[in-house]
Amino acid sequence: MRQFMLSTFLLSLAVAFSGCGGSSDEDAAPAMPSITVSPETISAPVEGGTYTVTVTTTGREWGKGESSDFLTVTAQNTASQTGTLTITVPANPETEARTGAVTVMSGSARKTISVTQAAAEVPAYYAPEGYKLVWQDEFDSGSELNQNDWTHEVQPKGWVNNELQNYVNHKSPEGNLVTEIKNGHLQIHCFKESGKIYSGRVYAQVNSGWQYGYFEASIKLPKGKGTWPAFWMMPVGNDWSTNPWPMCGEIDIMEEVGVVPNEVSSSIHTQDYNHTKNTQKTHAMTIADAEGAFHTYALLWTADEIITYVDGTEQLHVTKAALGSDHNQWPFHYAFYPIFNLAWGGDWGGMQGVDESALPITMEVDYIRVFQKR
């Protein structure tokens, strides 16, 4: 009897404590959102395609997170618990199958959509043996540069080299375009407006760039005394106070000035080898129709050498062994980003004056492709 009474007392005590110290459903921590996607996997043919994925989440909103470089992803109805992702897979230019992924997020929850794509029978693009395509812009869709890939420089005339153009973000004050995507090309325009010259200078993947690789672009140059188009590279995230130009390094894949028509050149600039000391390493060649026709300009950059090409013919070739391995001699050991610009006048482009009757002018880029070792 005593044992029964003691058991009853302990049970009552346990119930009392659970009522006083327990938490209600309202006090409980909210559950982590769940995410479902349909389909969870995409298998694309070599020619690519566009795919719609339905996203459902128990959270209040959702969004797309990271995605592989070769995929283009847009999200719709992200403020709703049900929405869609549109995933565009471009044609695979490689003779190897490739895989990618797209991440969907809602709060702290994550869901991954896997993408696989078949291999091409033959490579779509030229690349050195052992290199694969890691990034490209064919300029074949839309009317403006993709802001996720490209950054416009904004600077007044005289910013560098005493150049006469004002660089603006996409449009001039009166709304005229300095850059646009048209007829499958990037067009960089230079023109006079209300007494000022406007033009474009754009950076590809300015915050990440690439360390080493094969970089190739197809470019048509404009004509006119005063033009100074260029395809070149500068270091990512450089600290100009501790690593100023030319110590930081510069790679000029292609430059041309209209005052010397059709002569295209390549150069590198370092602390010990630069044009202010007349020690820069440079090489030039004349291409009969560089002004007015598309030609390919390329750079093969490794830890030990830099080689540039025009239509597959070697232009400039420099090596670390020949120049020296000190940073002042060979600073090419970190990531650089590509640049396209169309300058007007300046120390070189305007060395014999300019002819404003040539304006407006346009530099056209058919594509840019970046390859790195497999």
CSV table of C-alpha atoms in Angstrom, one decimal:
chain,number,residue,atom,x,y,z
A,1,MET,CA,0.0,0.0,0.0
A,2,ARG,CA,2.8,2.4,0.9
A,3,GLN,CA,4.6,1.5,-2.4
A,4,PHE,CA,1.4,2.3,-4.3
A,5,MET,CA,0.9,5.7,-2.6
A,6,LEU,CA,4.6,6.6,-3.2
A,7,SER,CA,4.3,5.8,-6.9
A,8,THR,CA,1.1,7.8,-7.2
A,9,PHE,CA,2.8,10.8,-5.5
A,10,LEU,CA,5.8,10.7,-7.8
A,11,LEU,CA,3.6,10.5,-10.9
A,12,SER,CA,1.6,13.5,-9.7
A,13,LEU,CA,4.8,15.4,-9.1
A,14,ALA,CA,6.1,14.6,-12.6
A,15,VAL,CA,2.9,15.8,-14.2
A,16,ALA,CA,3.0,19.0,-12.1
A,17,PHE,CA,6.5,19.8,-13.1
A,18,SER,CA,5.9,19.1,-16.8
A,19,GLY,CA,2.9,21.5,-16.7
A,20,CYS,CA,5.0,24.3,-15.1
A,21,GLY,CA,8.3,23.9,-16.9
A,22,GLY,CA,7.2,22.5,-20.3
A,23,SER,CA,6.9,24.7,-23.5
A,24,SER,CA,3.8,25.0,-25.7
A,25,ASP,CA,3.8,24.6,-29.4
A,26,GLU,CA,3.7,28.4,-29.7
A,27,ASP,CA,7.0,28.7,-27.9
A,28,ALA,CA,8.8,26.0,-29.9
A,29,ALA,CA,11.5,27.1,-32.5
A,30,PRO,CA,10.1,27.3,-36.0
A,31,ALA,CA,10.8,24.4,-38.2
A,32,MET,CA,13.5,24.7,-40.9
A,33,PRO,CA,11.8,25.3,-44.3
A,34,SER,CA,11.7,22.4,-46.6
A,35,ILE,CA,12.3,22.6,-50.4
A,36,THR,CA,11.1,20.3,-53.2
A,37,VAL,CA,12.0,20.7,-56.8
A,38,SER,CA,10.7,18.9,-59.9
A,39,PRO,CA,12.6,17.7,-61.7
A,40,GLU,CA,15.7,17.2,-59.4
A,41,THR,CA,17.9,16.2,-62.3
A,42,ILE,CA,18.3,17.5,-65.9
A,43,SER,CA,20.0,15.5,-68.6
A,44,ALA,CA,20.7,17.8,-71.6
A,45,PRO,CA,21.8,16.8,-75.1
A,46,VAL,CA,25.0,18.2,-76.6
A,47,GLU,CA,23.0,21.0,-78.3
A,48,GLY,CA,21.7,22.1,-74.9
A,49,GLY,CA,18.2,23.5,-74.2
A,50,THR,CA,16.0,25.4,-71.8
A,51,TYR,CA,14.4,23.7,-68.8
A,52,THR,CA,11.7,24.7,-66.3
A,53,VAL,CA,12.0,23.5,-62.7
A,54,THR,CA,9.1,23.9,-60.3
A,55,VAL,CA,10.1,25.0,-56.8
A,56,THR,CA,7.9,24.5,-53.7
A,57,THR,CA,9.0,25.6,-50.2
A,58,THR,CA,7.4,25.8,-46.8
A,59,GLY,CA,9.3,29.0,-46.2
A,60,ARG,CA,7.9,32.4,-47.0
A,61,GLU,CA,10.3,33.1,-49.9
A,62,TRP,CA,13.1,31.4,-51.8
A,63,GLY,CA,15.9,32.2,-54.3
A,64,LYS,CA,18.5,30.7,-56.5
A,65,GLY,CA,22.0,30.3,-55.0
A,66,GLU,CA,25.2,29.3,-56.8
A,67,SER,CA,25.1,27.7,-60.2
A,68,SER,CA,27.8,26.3,-62.5
A,69,ASP,CA,29.4,28.8,-64.9
A,70,PHE,CA,28.0,27.3,-68.1
A,71,LEU,CA,24.4,27.6,-66.9
A,72,THR,CA,22.1,30.6,-67.1
A,73,VAL,CA,19.5,30.6,-64.4
A,74,THR,CA,16.5,32.9,-63.7
A,75,ALA,CA,13.9,32.6,-60.9
A,76,GLN,CA,10.2,33.5,-61.0
A,77,ASN,CA,7.8,34.1,-58.1
A,78,THR,CA,10.5,34.0,-55.4
A,79,ALA,CA,8.2,35.7,-52.9
A,80,SER,CA,5.7,32.9,-53.2
A,81,GLN,CA,5.9,29.4,-51.8
A,82,THR,CA,5.6,28.0,-55.3
A,83,GLY,CA,7.7,29.3,-58.2
A,84,THR,CA,9.9,28.2,-61.1
A,85,LEU,CA,13.5,28.3,-62.2
A,86,THR,CA,14.4,28.5,-65.9
A,87,ILE,CA,17.7,26.8,-66.6
A,88,THR,CA,19.4,27.4,-69.9
A,89,VAL,CA,22.1,24.9,-70.9
A,90,PRO,CA,24.2,26.1,-73.9
A,91,ALA,CA,25.6,23.8,-76.5
A,92,ASN,CA,28.6,21.8,-75.2
A,93,PRO,CA,31.7,22.6,-77.2
A,94,GLU,CA,33.8,20.0,-75.5
A,95,THR,CA,34.4,16.3,-76.4
A,96,GLU,CA,33.8,15.4,-72.8
A,97,ALA,CA,30.5,15.2,-71.0
A,98,ARG,CA,30.1,17.9,-68.4
A,99,THR,CA,28.1,18.3,-65.1
A,100,GLY,CA,26.8,21.2,-63.3
A,101,ALA,CA,24.4,22.2,-60.5
A,102,VAL,CA,22.0,24.8,-59.4
A,103,THR,CA,21.3,25.5,-55.7
A,104,VAL,CA,17.9,26.6,-54.4
A,105,MET,CA,17.7,28.2,-51.0
A,106,SER,CA,15.0,29.1,-48.5
A,107,GLY,CA,16.2,30.4,-45.1
A,108,SER,CA,18.9,27.9,-44.1
A,109,ALA,CA,17.5,25.1,-46.3
A,110,ARG,CA,19.2,24.2,-49.5
A,111,LYS,CA,18.3,21.9,-52.5
A,112,THR,CA,20.5,21.1,-55.4
A,113,ILE,CA,19.4,20.4,-59.0
A,114,SER,CA,21.9,18.3,-60.9
A,115,VAL,CA,22.7,19.0,-64.6
A,116,THR,CA,24.5,16.6,-66.9
A,117,GLN,CA,25.2,17.2,-70.6
A,118,ALA,CA,26.4,14.9,-73.4
A,119,ALA,CA,29.7,15.4,-75.1
A,120,ALA,CA,30.3,16.8,-78.6
A,121,GLU,CA,31.7,14.5,-81.2
A,122,VAL,CA,34.2,17.1,-82.2
A,123,PRO,CA,35.3,20.3,-80.3
A,124,ALA,CA,33.4,23.4,-81.4
A,125,TYR,CA,36.3,25.7,-80.8
A,126,TYR,CA,40.0,25.7,-81.1
A,127,ALA,CA,42.0,25.4,-77.9
A,128,PRO,CA,45.6,24.2,-77.1
A,129,GLU,CA,45.9,20.6,-76.4
A,130,GLY,CA,44.9,19.7,-72.8
A,131,TYR,CA,42.8,22.9,-72.4
A,132,LYS,CA,39.0,23.1,-71.8
A,133,LEU,CA,36.5,26.0,-72.1
A,134,VAL,CA,35.7,27.6,-68.8
A,135,TRP,CA,33.9,30.8,-69.8
A,136,GLN,CA,32.7,32.4,-72.9
A,137,ASP,CA,30.5,35.2,-74.2
A,138,GLU,CA,29.3,34.8,-77.8
A,139,PHE,CA,27.2,38.0,-77.6
A,140,ASP,CA,24.3,36.2,-79.3
A,141,SER,CA,21.4,37.1,-77.0
A,142,GLY,CA,19.9,40.2,-75.5
A,143,SER,CA,20.8,43.8,-76.3
A,144,GLU,CA,23.0,44.7,-73.4
A,145,LEU,CA,26.0,43.1,-71.7
A,146,ASN,CA,25.2,40.6,-68.9
A,147,GLN,CA,25.8,42.6,-65.7
A,148,ASN,CA,26.8,39.4,-63.9
A,149,ASP,CA,29.8,39.0,-66.3
A,150,TRP,CA,30.7,42.6,-67.3
A,151,THR,CA,31.5,45.9,-65.6
A,152,HIS,CA,31.7,49.3,-67.3
A,153,GLU,CA,34.4,51.7,-66.3
A,154,VAL,CA,33.2,55.2,-65.5
A,155,GLN,CA,36.0,57.9,-65.8
A,156,PRO,CA,36.3,61.4,-67.3
A,157,LYS,CA,38.6,62.4,-70.1
A,158,GLY,CA,42.3,62.6,-69.1
A,159,TRP,CA,42.0,59.8,-66.5
A,160,VAL,CA,44.9,57.9,-68.2
A,161,ASN,CA,47.3,58.6,-71.0
A,162,ASN,CA,45.7,62.0,-71.6
A,163,GLU,CA,42.9,60.3,-73.5
A,164,LEU,CA,40.1,62.5,-74.7
A,165,GLN,CA,37.1,60.2,-74.2
A,166,ASN,CA,34.7,60.0,-71.3
A,167,TYR,CA,33.9,56.4,-70.2
A,168,VAL,CA,30.3,56.0,-69.1
A,169,ASN,CA,28.2,53.1,-67.9
A,170,HIS,CA,26.3,51.9,-71.0
A,171,LYS,CA,24.8,55.2,-72.0
A,172,SER,CA,25.9,58.8,-72.5
A,173,PRO,CA,24.0,61.6,-70.7
A,174,GLU,CA,21.7,62.0,-73.7
A,175,GLY,CA,21.0,58.2,-73.8
A,176,ASN,CA,23.2,57.2,-76.7
A,177,LEU,CA,24.8,53.8,-76.3
A,178,VAL,CA,28.5,53.3,-75.7
A,179,THR,CA,28.0,49.5,-75.6
A,180,GLU,CA,25.3,47.2,-77.0
A,181,ILE,CA,24.8,43.7,-78.3
A,182,LYS,CA,23.7,43.8,-81.9
A,183,ASN,CA,23.9,41.4,-84.8
A,184,GLY,CA,25.6,38.8,-82.6
A,185,HIS,CA,28.5,41.1,-81.7
A,186,LEU,CA,29.5,43.4,-78.8
A,187,GLN,CA,29.7,46.9,-80.2
A,188,ILE,CA,31.7,49.5,-78.4
A,189,HIS,CA,30.9,53.0,-79.8
A,190,CYS,CA,32.8,56.2,-79.6
A,191,PHE,CA,31.1,59.4,-80.6
A,192,LYS,CA,30.8,63.2,-79.9
A,193,GLU,CA,27.8,64.5,-78.0
A,194,SER,CA,27.3,68.1,-76.8
A,195,GLY,CA,31.0,68.9,-77.3
A,196,LYS,CA,32.3,65.8,-75.4
A,197,ILE,CA,33.6,62.4,-76.6
A,198,TYR,CA,32.0,59.3,-75.1
A,199,SER,CA,33.1,55.7,-75.4
A,200,GLY,CA,33.1,52.3,-73.6
A,201,ARG,CA,35.6,50.3,-71.5
A,202,VAL,CA,34.3,47.0,-70.1
A,203,TYR,CA,35.8,44.4,-67.8
A,204,ALA,CA,35.0,40.6,-67.9
A,205,GLN,CA,34.7,38.9,-64.5
A,206,VAL,CA,36.5,41.8,-62.9
A,207,ASN,CA,36.2,40.3,-59.4
A,208,SER,CA,37.5,36.8,-60.2
A,209,GLY,CA,39.3,36.7,-63.5
A,210,TRP,CA,41.6,33.8,-64.3
A,211,GLN,CA,45.1,32.8,-63.4
A,212,TYR,CA,46.7,31.3,-66.5
A,213,GLY,CA,44.9,30.0,-69.6
A,214,TYR,CA,44.2,30.6,-73.2
A,215,PHE,CA,42.2,33.7,-74.0
A,216,GLU,CA,40.8,34.4,-77.5
A,217,ALA,CA,38.6,37.0,-79.0
A,218,SER,CA,37.5,37.9,-82.6
A,219,ILE,CA,37.6,41.6,-83.2
A,220,LYS,CA,37.0,44.1,-86.0
A,221,LEU,CA,38.8,47.4,-85.5
A,222,PRO,CA,37.5,50.8,-86.5
A,223,LYS,CA,39.2,53.3,-88.8
A,224,GLY,CA,40.3,56.9,-88.1
A,225,LYS,CA,43.1,59.1,-86.9
A,226,GLY,CA,42.6,59.2,-83.1
A,227,THR,CA,41.3,55.6,-82.6
A,228,TRP,CA,43.0,53.4,-80.0
A,229,PRO,CA,41.1,50.1,-79.5
A,230,ALA,CA,42.5,47.4,-77.2
A,231,PHE,CA,42.1,43.9,-75.8
A,232,TRP,CA,44.2,43.5,-72.7
A,233,MET,CA,44.3,42.3,-69.1
A,234,MET,CA,44.9,43.7,-65.6
A,235,PRO,CA,45.2,42.0,-62.1
A,236,VAL,CA,42.1,41.2,-60.0
A,237,GLY,CA,41.6,43.1,-56.7
A,238,ASN,CA,45.0,44.9,-56.9
A,239,ASP,CA,46.1,47.1,-54.1
A,240,TRP,CA,47.4,50.1,-56.0
A,241,SER,CA,49.0,51.6,-52.9
A,242,THR,CA,51.4,48.7,-52.4
A,243,ASN,CA,51.5,47.2,-55.9
A,244,PRO,CA,51.1,50.2,-58.3
A,245,TRP,CA,51.3,50.2,-62.1
A,246,PRO,CA,53.5,49.0,-63.7
A,247,MET,CA,54.7,46.8,-60.8
A,248,CYS,CA,51.4,45.0,-60.8
A,249,GLY,CA,51.8,43.9,-64.4
A,250,GLU,CA,49.8,44.4,-67.6
A,251,ILE,CA,49.2,42.1,-70.5
A,252,ASP,CA,48.3,43.8,-73.8
A,253,ILE,CA,47.0,41.1,-76.2
A,254,MET,CA,46.1,43.5,-79.0
A,255,GLU,CA,46.4,47.3,-79.4
A,256,GLU,CA,46.1,49.4,-82.6
A,257,VAL,CA,46.1,53.1,-83.3
A,258,GLY,CA,44.4,54.5,-86.3
A,259,VAL,CA,47.3,56.8,-87.0
A,260,VAL,CA,49.2,53.6,-87.9
A,261,PRO,CA,46.5,51.7,-89.7
A,262,ASN,CA,46.3,47.9,-89.5
A,263,GLU,CA,49.4,47.6,-87.3
A,264,VAL,CA,48.4,45.5,-84.3
A,265,SER,CA,50.8,44.9,-81.4
A,266,SER,CA,51.2,43.0,-78.2
A,267,SER,CA,53.1,44.1,-75.1
A,268,ILE,CA,53.7,43.3,-71.4
A,269,HIS,CA,54.5,45.9,-68.8
A,270,THR,CA,56.3,45.3,-65.5
A,271,GLN,CA,58.3,47.4,-63.1
A,272,ASP,CA,61.5,46.6,-65.0
A,273,TYR,CA,60.0,46.3,-68.4
A,274,ASN,CA,57.6,49.2,-69.4
A,275,HIS,CA,57.2,51.9,-71.9
A,276,THR,CA,58.1,54.7,-69.4
A,277,LYS,CA,61.6,53.3,-69.4
A,278,ASN,CA,61.4,52.3,-73.1
A,279,THR,CA,62.1,48.7,-71.9
A,280,GLN,CA,58.7,47.2,-72.5
A,281,LYS,CA,58.5,43.9,-74.3
A,282,THR,CA,56.4,44.4,-77.4
A,283,HIS,CA,55.9,43.1,-81.0
A,284,ALA,CA,53.9,44.4,-83.9
A,285,MET,CA,52.7,43.1,-87.2
A,286,THR,CA,50.6,44.5,-90.0
A,287,ILE,CA,47.3,42.8,-91.0
A,288,ALA,CA,46.0,44.3,-94.3
A,289,ASP,CA,42.4,44.5,-93.1
A,290,ALA,CA,42.6,44.6,-89.3
A,291,GLU,CA,40.5,47.8,-89.7
A,292,GLY,CA,37.2,46.6,-91.1
A,293,ALA,CA,37.4,42.8,-90.8
A,294,PHE,CA,37.3,40.3,-88.0
A,295,HIS,CA,40.6,38.6,-86.9
A,296,THR,CA,41.4,36.5,-83.9
A,297,TYR,CA,43.7,37.8,-81.2
A,298,ALA,CA,44.8,35.3,-78.5
A,299,LEU,CA,46.9,34.9,-75.4
A,300,LEU,CA,48.5,31.7,-74.0
A,301,TRP,CA,49.6,32.4,-70.5
A,302,THR,CA,51.3,29.9,-68.2
A,303,ALA,CA,53.4,30.2,-65.0
A,304,ASP,CA,56.5,30.4,-67.2
A,305,GLU,CA,55.6,32.2,-70.4
A,306,ILE,CA,53.3,34.6,-72.3
A,307,ILE,CA,52.6,34.1,-76.0
A,308,THR,CA,50.2,36.1,-78.1
A,309,TYR,CA,48.8,35.3,-81.5
A,310,VAL,CA,47.1,36.9,-84.4
A,311,ASP,CA,45.0,34.5,-86.5
A,312,GLY,CA,47.0,31.6,-85.1
A,313,THR,CA,50.4,33.2,-85.9
A,314,GLU,CA,52.7,33.9,-83.0
A,315,GLN,CA,53.1,37.6,-82.2
A,316,LEU,CA,54.8,38.2,-78.8
A,317,HIS,CA,56.7,35.5,-76.9
A,318,VAL,CA,58.3,36.2,-73.5
A,319,THR,CA,59.4,33.8,-70.8
A,320,LYS,CA,60.1,34.1,-67.1
A,321,ALA,CA,63.4,32.4,-67.6
A,322,ALA,CA,64.6,35.2,-69.9
A,323,LEU,CA,63.1,38.2,-68.1
A,324,GLY,CA,63.7,37.1,-64.5
A,325,SER,CA,61.5,35.6,-61.8
A,326,ASP,CA,61.5,38.6,-59.4
A,327,HIS,CA,58.1,40.3,-59.0
A,328,ASN,CA,59.4,43.4,-60.6
A,329,GLN,CA,60.3,41.4,-63.7
A,330,TRP,CA,57.5,38.8,-63.7
A,331,PRO,CA,54.4,39.8,-61.7
A,332,PHE,CA,52.2,37.4,-63.7
A,333,HIS,CA,51.5,35.0,-60.8
A,334,TYR,CA,47.9,35.9,-59.8
A,335,ALA,CA,44.5,36.3,-61.6
A,336,PHE,CA,44.0,38.9,-64.3
A,337,TYR,CA,40.7,39.9,-66.0
A,338,PRO,CA,40.1,40.7,-69.7
A,339,ILE,CA,39.3,44.3,-70.9
A,340,PHE,CA,37.9,45.7,-74.1
A,341,ASN,CA,38.0,49.4,-74.7
A,342,LEU,CA,37.9,52.0,-77.4
A,343,ALA,CA,40.0,55.1,-76.5
A,344,TRP,CA,40.2,58.3,-78.5
A,345,GLY,CA,43.4,60.4,-78.7
A,346,GLY,CA,45.8,60.3,-75.9
A,347,ASP,CA,49.6,59.9,-75.7
A,348,TRP,CA,49.7,57.2,-78.4
A,349,GLY,CA,46.3,57.3,-80.2
A,350,GLY,CA,46.6,61.1,-80.6
A,351,MET,CA,50.4,61.3,-81.1
A,352,GLN,CA,49.7,63.1,-84.4
A,353,GLY,CA,46.4,64.7,-83.4
A,354,VAL,CA,42.9,63.4,-84.1
A,355,ASP,CA,40.4,63.7,-86.9
A,356,GLU,CA,36.9,64.1,-85.4
A,357,SER,CA,35.4,63.7,-88.8
A,358,ALA,CA,36.0,60.0,-88.3
A,359,LEU,CA,33.5,59.9,-85.5
A,360,PRO,CA,31.3,58.0,-84.7
A,361,ILE,CA,33.3,54.8,-84.8
A,362,THR,CA,32.7,51.3,-83.6
A,363,MET,CA,34.9,48.4,-82.3
A,364,GLU,CA,33.1,45.0,-82.7
A,365,VAL,CA,33.8,41.8,-80.8
A,366,ASP,CA,32.3,38.6,-82.2
A,367,TYR,CA,33.2,36.5,-79.1
A,368,ILE,CA,35.5,36.0,-76.2
A,369,ARG,CA,36.5,32.5,-74.9
A,370,VAL,CA,38.6,31.5,-71.9
A,371,PHE,CA,40.2,28.0,-71.7
A,372,GLN,CA,42.2,26.5,-68.9
A,373,LYS,CA,44.2,23.3,-68.4
A,374,ARG,CA,42.0,20.3,-67.7
